[in-house]
Short mmCIF file of N, CA, C and O in Angstrom, two decimals:
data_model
loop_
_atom_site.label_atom_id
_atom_site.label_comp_id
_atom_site.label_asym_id
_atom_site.label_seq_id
_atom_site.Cartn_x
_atom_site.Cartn_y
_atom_site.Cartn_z
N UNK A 1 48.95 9.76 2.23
CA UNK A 1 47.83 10.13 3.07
C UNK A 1 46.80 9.01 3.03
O UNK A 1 46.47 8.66 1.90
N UNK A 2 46.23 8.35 4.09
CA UNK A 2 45.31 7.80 4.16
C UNK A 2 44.38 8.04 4.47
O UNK A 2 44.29 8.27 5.67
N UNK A 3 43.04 8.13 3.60
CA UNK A 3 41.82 8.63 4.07
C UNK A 3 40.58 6.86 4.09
O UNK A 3 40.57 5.72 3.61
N UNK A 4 39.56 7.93 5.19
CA UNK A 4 38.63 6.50 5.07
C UNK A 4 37.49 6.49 4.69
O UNK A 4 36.85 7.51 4.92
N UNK A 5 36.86 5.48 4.06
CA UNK A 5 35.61 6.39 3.29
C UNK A 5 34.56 5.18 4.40
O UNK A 5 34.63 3.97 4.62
N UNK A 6 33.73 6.17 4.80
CA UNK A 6 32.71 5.90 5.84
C UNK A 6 31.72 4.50 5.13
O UNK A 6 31.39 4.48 3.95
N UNK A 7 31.38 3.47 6.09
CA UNK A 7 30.77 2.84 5.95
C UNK A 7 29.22 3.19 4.81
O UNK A 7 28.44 4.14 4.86
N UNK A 8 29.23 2.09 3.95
CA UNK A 8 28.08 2.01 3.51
C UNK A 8 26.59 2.39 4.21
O UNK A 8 26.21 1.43 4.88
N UNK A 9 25.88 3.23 4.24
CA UNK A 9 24.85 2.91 4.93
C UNK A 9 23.89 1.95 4.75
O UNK A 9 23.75 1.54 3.60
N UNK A 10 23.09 1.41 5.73
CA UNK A 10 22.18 0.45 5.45
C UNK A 10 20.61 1.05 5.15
O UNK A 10 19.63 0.86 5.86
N UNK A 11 20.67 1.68 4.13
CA UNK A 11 19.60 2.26 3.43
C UNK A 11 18.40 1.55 2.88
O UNK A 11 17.20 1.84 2.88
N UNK A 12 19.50 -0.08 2.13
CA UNK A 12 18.13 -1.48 1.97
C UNK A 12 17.49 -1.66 2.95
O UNK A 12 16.29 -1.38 2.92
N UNK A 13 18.08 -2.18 4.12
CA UNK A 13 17.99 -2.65 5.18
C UNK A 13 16.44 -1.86 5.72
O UNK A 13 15.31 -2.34 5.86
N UNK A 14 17.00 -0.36 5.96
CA UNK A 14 15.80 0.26 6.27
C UNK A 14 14.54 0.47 5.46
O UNK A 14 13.46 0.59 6.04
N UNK A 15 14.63 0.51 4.12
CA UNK A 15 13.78 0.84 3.08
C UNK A 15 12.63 -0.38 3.32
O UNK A 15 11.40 -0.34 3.33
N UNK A 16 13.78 -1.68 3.54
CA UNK A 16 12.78 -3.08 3.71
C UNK A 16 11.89 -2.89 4.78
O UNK A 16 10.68 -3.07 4.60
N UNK A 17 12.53 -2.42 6.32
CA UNK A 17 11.84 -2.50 6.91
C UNK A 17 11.00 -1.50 6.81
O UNK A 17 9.98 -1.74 7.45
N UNK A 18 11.00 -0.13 6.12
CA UNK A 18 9.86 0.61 5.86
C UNK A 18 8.94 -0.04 5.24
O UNK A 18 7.88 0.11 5.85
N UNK A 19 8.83 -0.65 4.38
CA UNK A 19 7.99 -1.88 3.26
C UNK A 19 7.54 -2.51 4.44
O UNK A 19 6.50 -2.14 5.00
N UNK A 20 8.13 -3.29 4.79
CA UNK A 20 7.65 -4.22 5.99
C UNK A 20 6.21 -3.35 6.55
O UNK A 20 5.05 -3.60 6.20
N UNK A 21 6.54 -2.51 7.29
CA UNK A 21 6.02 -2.15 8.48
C UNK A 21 4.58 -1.31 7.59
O UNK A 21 3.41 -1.50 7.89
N UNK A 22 4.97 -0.54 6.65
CA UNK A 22 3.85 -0.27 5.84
C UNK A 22 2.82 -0.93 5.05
O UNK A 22 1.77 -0.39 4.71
N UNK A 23 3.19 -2.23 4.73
CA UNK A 23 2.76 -3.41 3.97
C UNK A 23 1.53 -3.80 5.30
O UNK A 23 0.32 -3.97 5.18
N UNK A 24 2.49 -3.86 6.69
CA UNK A 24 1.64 -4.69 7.63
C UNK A 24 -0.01 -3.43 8.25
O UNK A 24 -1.17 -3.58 8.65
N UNK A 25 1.00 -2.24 7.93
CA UNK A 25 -0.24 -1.07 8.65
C UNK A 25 -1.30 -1.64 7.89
O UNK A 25 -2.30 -1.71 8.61
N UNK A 26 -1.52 -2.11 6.65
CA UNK A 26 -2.89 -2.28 5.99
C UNK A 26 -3.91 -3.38 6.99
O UNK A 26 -5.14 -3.35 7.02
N UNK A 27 -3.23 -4.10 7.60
CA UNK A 27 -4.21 -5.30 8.52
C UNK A 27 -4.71 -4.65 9.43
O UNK A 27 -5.87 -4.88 9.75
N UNK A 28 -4.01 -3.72 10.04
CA UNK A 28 -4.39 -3.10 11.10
C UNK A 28 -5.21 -1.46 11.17
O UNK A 28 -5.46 -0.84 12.21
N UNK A 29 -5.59 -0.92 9.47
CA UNK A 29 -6.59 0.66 9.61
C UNK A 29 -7.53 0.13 10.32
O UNK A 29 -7.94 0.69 11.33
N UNK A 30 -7.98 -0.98 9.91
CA UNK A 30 -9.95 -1.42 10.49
C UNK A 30 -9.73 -0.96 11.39
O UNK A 30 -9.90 0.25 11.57
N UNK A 31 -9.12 -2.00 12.56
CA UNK A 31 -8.82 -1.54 14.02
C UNK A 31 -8.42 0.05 14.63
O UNK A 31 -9.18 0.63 15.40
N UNK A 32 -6.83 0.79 14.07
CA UNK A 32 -7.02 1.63 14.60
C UNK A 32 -7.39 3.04 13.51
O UNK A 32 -7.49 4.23 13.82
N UNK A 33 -7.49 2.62 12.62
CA UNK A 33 -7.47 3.87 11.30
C UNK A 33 -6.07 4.25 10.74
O UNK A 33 -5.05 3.57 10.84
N UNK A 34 -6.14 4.91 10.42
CA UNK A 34 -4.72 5.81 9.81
C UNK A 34 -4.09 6.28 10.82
O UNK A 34 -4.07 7.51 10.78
N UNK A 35 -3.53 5.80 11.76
CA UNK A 35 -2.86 6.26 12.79
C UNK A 35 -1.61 6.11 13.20
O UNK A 35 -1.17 5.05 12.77
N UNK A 36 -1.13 6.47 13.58
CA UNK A 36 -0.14 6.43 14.52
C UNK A 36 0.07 5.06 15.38
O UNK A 36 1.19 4.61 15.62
N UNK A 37 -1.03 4.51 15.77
CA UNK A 37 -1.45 3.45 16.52
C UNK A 37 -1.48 2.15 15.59
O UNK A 37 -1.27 0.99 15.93
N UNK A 38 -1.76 2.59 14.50
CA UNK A 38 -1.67 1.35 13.43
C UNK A 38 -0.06 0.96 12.95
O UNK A 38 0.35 -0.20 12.88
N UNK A 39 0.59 1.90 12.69
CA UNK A 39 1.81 2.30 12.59
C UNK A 39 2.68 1.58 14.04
O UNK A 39 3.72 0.96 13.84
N UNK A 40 2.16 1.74 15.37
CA UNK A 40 3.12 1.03 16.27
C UNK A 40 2.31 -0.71 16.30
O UNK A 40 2.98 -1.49 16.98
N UNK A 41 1.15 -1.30 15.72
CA UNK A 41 0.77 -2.25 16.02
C UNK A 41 1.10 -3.19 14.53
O UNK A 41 1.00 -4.35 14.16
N UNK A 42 1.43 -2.18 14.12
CA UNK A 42 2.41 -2.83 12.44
C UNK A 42 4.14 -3.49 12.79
O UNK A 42 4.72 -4.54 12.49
N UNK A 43 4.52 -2.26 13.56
CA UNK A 43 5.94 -2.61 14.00
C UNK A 43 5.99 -4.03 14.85
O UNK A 43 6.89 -4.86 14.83
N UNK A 44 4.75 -4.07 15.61
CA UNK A 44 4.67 -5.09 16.45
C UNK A 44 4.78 -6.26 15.89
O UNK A 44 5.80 -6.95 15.98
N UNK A 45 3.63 -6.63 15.20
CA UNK A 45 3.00 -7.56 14.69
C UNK A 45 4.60 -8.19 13.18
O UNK A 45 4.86 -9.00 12.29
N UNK A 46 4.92 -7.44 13.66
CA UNK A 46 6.14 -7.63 12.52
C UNK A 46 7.32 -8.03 13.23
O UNK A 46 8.23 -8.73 12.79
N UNK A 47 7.23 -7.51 14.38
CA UNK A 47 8.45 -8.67 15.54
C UNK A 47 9.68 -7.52 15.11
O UNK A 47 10.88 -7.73 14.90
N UNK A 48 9.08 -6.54 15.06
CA UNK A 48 10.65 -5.51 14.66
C UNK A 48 10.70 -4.89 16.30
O UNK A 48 9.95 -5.19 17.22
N UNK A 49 11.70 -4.07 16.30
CA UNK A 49 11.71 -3.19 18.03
C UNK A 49 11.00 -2.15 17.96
O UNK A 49 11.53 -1.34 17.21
N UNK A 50 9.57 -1.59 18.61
CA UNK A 50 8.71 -0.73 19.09
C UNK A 50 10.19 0.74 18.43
O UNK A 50 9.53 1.66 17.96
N UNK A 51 10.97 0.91 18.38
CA UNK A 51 11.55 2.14 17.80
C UNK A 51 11.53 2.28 16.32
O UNK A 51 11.80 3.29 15.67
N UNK A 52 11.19 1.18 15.91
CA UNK A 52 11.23 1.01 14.19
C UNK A 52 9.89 1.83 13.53
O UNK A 52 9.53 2.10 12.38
N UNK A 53 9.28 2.10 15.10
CA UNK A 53 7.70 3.22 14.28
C UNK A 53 8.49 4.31 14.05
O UNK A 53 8.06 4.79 13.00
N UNK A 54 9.29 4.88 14.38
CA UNK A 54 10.19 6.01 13.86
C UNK A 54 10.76 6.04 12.44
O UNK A 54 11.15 7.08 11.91
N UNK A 55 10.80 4.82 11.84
CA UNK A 55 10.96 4.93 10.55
C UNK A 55 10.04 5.46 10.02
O UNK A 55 10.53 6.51 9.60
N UNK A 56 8.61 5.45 9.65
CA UNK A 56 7.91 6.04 9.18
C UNK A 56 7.71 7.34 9.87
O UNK A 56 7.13 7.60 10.93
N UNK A 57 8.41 8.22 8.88
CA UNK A 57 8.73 9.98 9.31
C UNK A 57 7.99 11.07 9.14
O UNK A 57 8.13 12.21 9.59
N UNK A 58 6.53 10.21 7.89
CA UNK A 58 5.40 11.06 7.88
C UNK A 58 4.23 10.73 8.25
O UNK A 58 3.23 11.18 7.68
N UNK A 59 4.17 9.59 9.63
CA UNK A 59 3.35 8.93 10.07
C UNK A 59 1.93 8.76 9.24
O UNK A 59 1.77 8.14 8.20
N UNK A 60 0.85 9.56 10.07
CA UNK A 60 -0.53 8.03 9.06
C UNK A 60 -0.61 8.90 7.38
O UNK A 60 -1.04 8.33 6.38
N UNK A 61 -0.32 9.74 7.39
CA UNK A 61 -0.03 10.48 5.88
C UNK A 61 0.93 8.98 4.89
O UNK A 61 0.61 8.50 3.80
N UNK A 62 1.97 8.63 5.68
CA UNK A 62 3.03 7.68 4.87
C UNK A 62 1.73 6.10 4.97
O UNK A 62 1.97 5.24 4.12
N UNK A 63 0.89 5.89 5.64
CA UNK A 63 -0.15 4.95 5.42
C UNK A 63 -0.72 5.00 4.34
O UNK A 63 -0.58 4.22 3.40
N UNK A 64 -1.96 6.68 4.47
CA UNK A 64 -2.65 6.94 3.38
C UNK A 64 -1.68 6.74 1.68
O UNK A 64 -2.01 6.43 0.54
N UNK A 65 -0.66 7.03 2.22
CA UNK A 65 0.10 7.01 0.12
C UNK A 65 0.98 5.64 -0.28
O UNK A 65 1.47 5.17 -1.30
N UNK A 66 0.88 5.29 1.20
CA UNK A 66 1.21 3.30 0.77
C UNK A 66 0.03 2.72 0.44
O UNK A 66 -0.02 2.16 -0.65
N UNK A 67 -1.10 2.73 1.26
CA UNK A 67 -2.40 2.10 0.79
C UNK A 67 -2.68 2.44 -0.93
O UNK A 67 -2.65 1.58 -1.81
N UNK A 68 -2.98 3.95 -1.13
CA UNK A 68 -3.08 4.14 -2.26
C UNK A 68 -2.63 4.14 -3.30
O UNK A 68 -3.39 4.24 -4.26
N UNK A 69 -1.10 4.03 -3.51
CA UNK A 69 -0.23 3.48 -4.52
C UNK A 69 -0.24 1.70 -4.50
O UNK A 69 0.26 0.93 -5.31
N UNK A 70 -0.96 1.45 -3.36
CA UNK A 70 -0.44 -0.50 -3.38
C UNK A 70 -2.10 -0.22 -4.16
O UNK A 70 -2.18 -0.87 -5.21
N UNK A 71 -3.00 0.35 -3.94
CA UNK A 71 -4.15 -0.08 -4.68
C UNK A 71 -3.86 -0.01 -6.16
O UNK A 71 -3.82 -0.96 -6.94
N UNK A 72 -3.62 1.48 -6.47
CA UNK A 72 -3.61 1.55 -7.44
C UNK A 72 -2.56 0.94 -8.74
O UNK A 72 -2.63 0.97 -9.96
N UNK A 73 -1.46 0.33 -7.63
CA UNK A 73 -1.06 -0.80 -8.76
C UNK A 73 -1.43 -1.96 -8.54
O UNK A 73 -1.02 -2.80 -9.34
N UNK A 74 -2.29 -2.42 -7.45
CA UNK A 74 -2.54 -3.72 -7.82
C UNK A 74 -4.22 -3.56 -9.43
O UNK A 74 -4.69 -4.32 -10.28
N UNK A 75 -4.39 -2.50 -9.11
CA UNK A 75 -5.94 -2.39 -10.36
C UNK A 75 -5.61 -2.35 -11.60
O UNK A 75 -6.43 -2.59 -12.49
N UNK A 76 -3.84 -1.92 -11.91
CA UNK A 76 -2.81 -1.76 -13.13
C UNK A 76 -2.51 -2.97 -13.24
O UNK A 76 -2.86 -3.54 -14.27
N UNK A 77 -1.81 -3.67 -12.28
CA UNK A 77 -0.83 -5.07 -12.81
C UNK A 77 -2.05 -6.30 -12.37
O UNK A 77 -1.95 -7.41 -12.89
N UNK A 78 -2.89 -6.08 -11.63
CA UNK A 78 -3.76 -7.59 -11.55
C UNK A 78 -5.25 -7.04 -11.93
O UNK A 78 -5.78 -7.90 -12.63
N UNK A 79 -6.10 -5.95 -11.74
CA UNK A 79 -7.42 -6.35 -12.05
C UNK A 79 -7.49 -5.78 -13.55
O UNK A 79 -8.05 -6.40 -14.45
N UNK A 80 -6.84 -4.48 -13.71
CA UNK A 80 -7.16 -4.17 -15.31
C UNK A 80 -6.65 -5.22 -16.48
O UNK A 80 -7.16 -5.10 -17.59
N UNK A 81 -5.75 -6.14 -16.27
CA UNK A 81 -5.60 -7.04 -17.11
C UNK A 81 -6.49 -8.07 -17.33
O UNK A 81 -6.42 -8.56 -18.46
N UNK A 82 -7.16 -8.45 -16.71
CA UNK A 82 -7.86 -9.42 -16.48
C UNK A 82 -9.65 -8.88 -17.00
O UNK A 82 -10.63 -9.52 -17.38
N UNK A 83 -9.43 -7.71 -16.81
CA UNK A 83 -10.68 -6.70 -17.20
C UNK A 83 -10.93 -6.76 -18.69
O UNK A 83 -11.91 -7.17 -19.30
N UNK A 84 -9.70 -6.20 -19.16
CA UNK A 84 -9.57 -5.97 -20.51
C UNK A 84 -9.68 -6.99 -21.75
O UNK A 84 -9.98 -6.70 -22.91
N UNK A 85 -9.27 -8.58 -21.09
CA UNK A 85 -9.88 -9.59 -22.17
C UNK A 85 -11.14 -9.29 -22.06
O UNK A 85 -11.52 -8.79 -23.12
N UNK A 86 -12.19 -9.38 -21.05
CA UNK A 86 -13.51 -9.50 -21.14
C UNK A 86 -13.72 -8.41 -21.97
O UNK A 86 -14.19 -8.77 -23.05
N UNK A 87 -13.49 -6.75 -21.84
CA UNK A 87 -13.72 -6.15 -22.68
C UNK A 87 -13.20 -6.71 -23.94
O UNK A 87 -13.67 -7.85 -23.88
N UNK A 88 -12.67 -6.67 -24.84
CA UNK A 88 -12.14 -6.89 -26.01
C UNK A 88 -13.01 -8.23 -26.53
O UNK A 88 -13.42 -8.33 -27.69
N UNK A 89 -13.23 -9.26 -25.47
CA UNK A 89 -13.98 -10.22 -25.67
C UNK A 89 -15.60 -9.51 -26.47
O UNK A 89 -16.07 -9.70 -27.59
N UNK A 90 -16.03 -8.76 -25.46
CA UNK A 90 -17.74 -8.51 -25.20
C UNK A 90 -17.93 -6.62 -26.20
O UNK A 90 -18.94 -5.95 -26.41
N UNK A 91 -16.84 -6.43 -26.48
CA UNK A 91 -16.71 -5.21 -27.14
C UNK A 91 -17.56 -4.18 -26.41
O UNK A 91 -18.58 -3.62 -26.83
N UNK A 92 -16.79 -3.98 -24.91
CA UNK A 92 -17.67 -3.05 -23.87
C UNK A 92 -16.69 -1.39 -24.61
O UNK A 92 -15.59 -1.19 -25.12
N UNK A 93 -17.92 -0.55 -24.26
CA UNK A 93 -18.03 0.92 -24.66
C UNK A 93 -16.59 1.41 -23.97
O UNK A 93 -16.15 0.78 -23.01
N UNK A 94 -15.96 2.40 -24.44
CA UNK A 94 -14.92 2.97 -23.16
C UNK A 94 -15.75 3.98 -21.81
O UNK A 94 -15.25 4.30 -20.73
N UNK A 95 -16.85 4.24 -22.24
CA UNK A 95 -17.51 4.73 -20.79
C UNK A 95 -18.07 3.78 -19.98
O UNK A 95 -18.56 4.29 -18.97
N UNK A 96 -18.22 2.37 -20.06
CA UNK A 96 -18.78 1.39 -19.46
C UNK A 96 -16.87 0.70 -18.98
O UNK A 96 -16.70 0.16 -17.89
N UNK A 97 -16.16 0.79 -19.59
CA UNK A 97 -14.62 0.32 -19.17
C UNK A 97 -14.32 1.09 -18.00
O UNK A 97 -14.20 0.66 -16.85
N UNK A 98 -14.21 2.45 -18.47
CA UNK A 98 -14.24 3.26 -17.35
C UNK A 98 -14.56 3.42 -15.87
O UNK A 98 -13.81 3.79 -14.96
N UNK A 99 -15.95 3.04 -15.85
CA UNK A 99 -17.01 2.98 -14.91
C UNK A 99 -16.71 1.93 -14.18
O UNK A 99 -16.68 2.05 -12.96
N UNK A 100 -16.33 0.38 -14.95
CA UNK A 100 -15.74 -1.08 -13.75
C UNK A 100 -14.75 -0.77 -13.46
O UNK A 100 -14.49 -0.93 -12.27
N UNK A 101 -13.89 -0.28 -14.17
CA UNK A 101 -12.44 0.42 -13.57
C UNK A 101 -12.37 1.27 -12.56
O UNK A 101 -11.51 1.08 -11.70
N UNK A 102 -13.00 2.06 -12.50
CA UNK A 102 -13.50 3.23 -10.56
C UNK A 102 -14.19 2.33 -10.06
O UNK A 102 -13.96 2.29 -8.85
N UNK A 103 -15.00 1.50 -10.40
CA UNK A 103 -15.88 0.86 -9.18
C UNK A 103 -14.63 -0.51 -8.79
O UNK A 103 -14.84 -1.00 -7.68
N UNK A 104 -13.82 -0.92 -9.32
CA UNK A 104 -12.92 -1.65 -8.97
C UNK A 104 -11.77 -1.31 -8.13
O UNK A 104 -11.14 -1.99 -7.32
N UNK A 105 -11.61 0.11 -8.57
CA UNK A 105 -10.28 0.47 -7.30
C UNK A 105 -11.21 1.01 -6.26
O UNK A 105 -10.71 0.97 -5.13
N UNK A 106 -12.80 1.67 -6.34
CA UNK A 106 -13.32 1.72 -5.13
C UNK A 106 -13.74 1.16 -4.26
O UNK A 106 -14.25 1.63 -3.24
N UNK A 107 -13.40 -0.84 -4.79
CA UNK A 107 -13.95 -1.83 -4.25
C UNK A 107 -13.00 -2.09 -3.41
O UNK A 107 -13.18 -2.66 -2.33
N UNK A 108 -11.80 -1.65 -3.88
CA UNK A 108 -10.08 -2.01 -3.00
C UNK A 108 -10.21 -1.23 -1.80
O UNK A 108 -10.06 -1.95 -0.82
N UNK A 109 -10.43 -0.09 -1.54
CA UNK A 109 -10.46 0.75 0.06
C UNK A 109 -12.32 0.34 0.64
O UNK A 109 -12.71 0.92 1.65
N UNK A 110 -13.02 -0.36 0.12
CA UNK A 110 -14.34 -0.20 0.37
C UNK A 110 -14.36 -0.87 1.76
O UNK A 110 -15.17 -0.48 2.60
N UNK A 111 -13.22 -2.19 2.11
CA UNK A 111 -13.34 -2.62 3.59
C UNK A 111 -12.21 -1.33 4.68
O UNK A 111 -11.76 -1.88 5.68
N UNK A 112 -11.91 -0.24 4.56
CA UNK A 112 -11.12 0.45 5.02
C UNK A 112 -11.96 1.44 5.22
O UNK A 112 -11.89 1.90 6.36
N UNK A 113 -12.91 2.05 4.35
CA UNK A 113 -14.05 2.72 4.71
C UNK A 113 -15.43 2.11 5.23
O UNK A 113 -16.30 2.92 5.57
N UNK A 114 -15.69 0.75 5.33
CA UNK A 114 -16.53 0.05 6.02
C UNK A 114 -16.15 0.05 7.44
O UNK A 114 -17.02 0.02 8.31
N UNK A 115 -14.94 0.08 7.71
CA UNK A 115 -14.79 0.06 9.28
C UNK A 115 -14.65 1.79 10.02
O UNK A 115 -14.32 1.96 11.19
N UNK A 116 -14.90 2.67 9.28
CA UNK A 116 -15.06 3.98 9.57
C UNK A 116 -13.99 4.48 10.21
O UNK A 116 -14.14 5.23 11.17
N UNK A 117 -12.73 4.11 9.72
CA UNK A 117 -11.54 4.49 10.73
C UNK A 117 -10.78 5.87 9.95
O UNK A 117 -9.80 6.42 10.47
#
């Protein structure tokens, strides 16, 4: 008996271009906000085909939790390291650590809420 086992799907392929296209929505909230509209001017601007906004399946919701996971690890892997010599340096309080640490990831969305979108 010969059976056939169905093509691999291209699951990278798409995942990338989900990355892609979500990576690019961040240039474009100012302009249109969390939208839908940011989402097709991401696909654009990325030279993919106007159907590739269909990848993103939970539209500006899948924005809001890309923005906020890309913040919140860039404040983990690039600003809290860089934080923490100075503390350890200057022997800052943990409620004063604390405090540059929120005002630092609130500094990351502060041009996303400056443009009121």
């Amino acid at each position: 008996t010969i059976t056939s086992v169905p093509p691999k799907s291209n699951d990278n392929n798409i995942q990338k271009h989900v990355t892609t296209i979500l990576q690019s929505t961040i240039l474009h909230v100012p302009k249109y906000g969390f939208s839908d509209d940011a989402i097709a001017a991401a696909v654009l601007s990325s030279n993919l085909p106007p159907s590739y906004a269909g990848l993103i399946t939970n539209g500006p919701l899948g924005i809001v939790s890309h923005v906020m996971t890309k913040f919140n690890r860039d404040l983990r892997d690039e600003s809290l390291p860089a934080l923490r010599k100075v503390w350890e340096e200057d022997g800052t309080s943990l409620a004063n650590r604390i405090e540059t640490a929120v005002r630092a990831r609130l500094e990351m969305i502060a041009p996303l809420v400056r443009a009121k979108r």
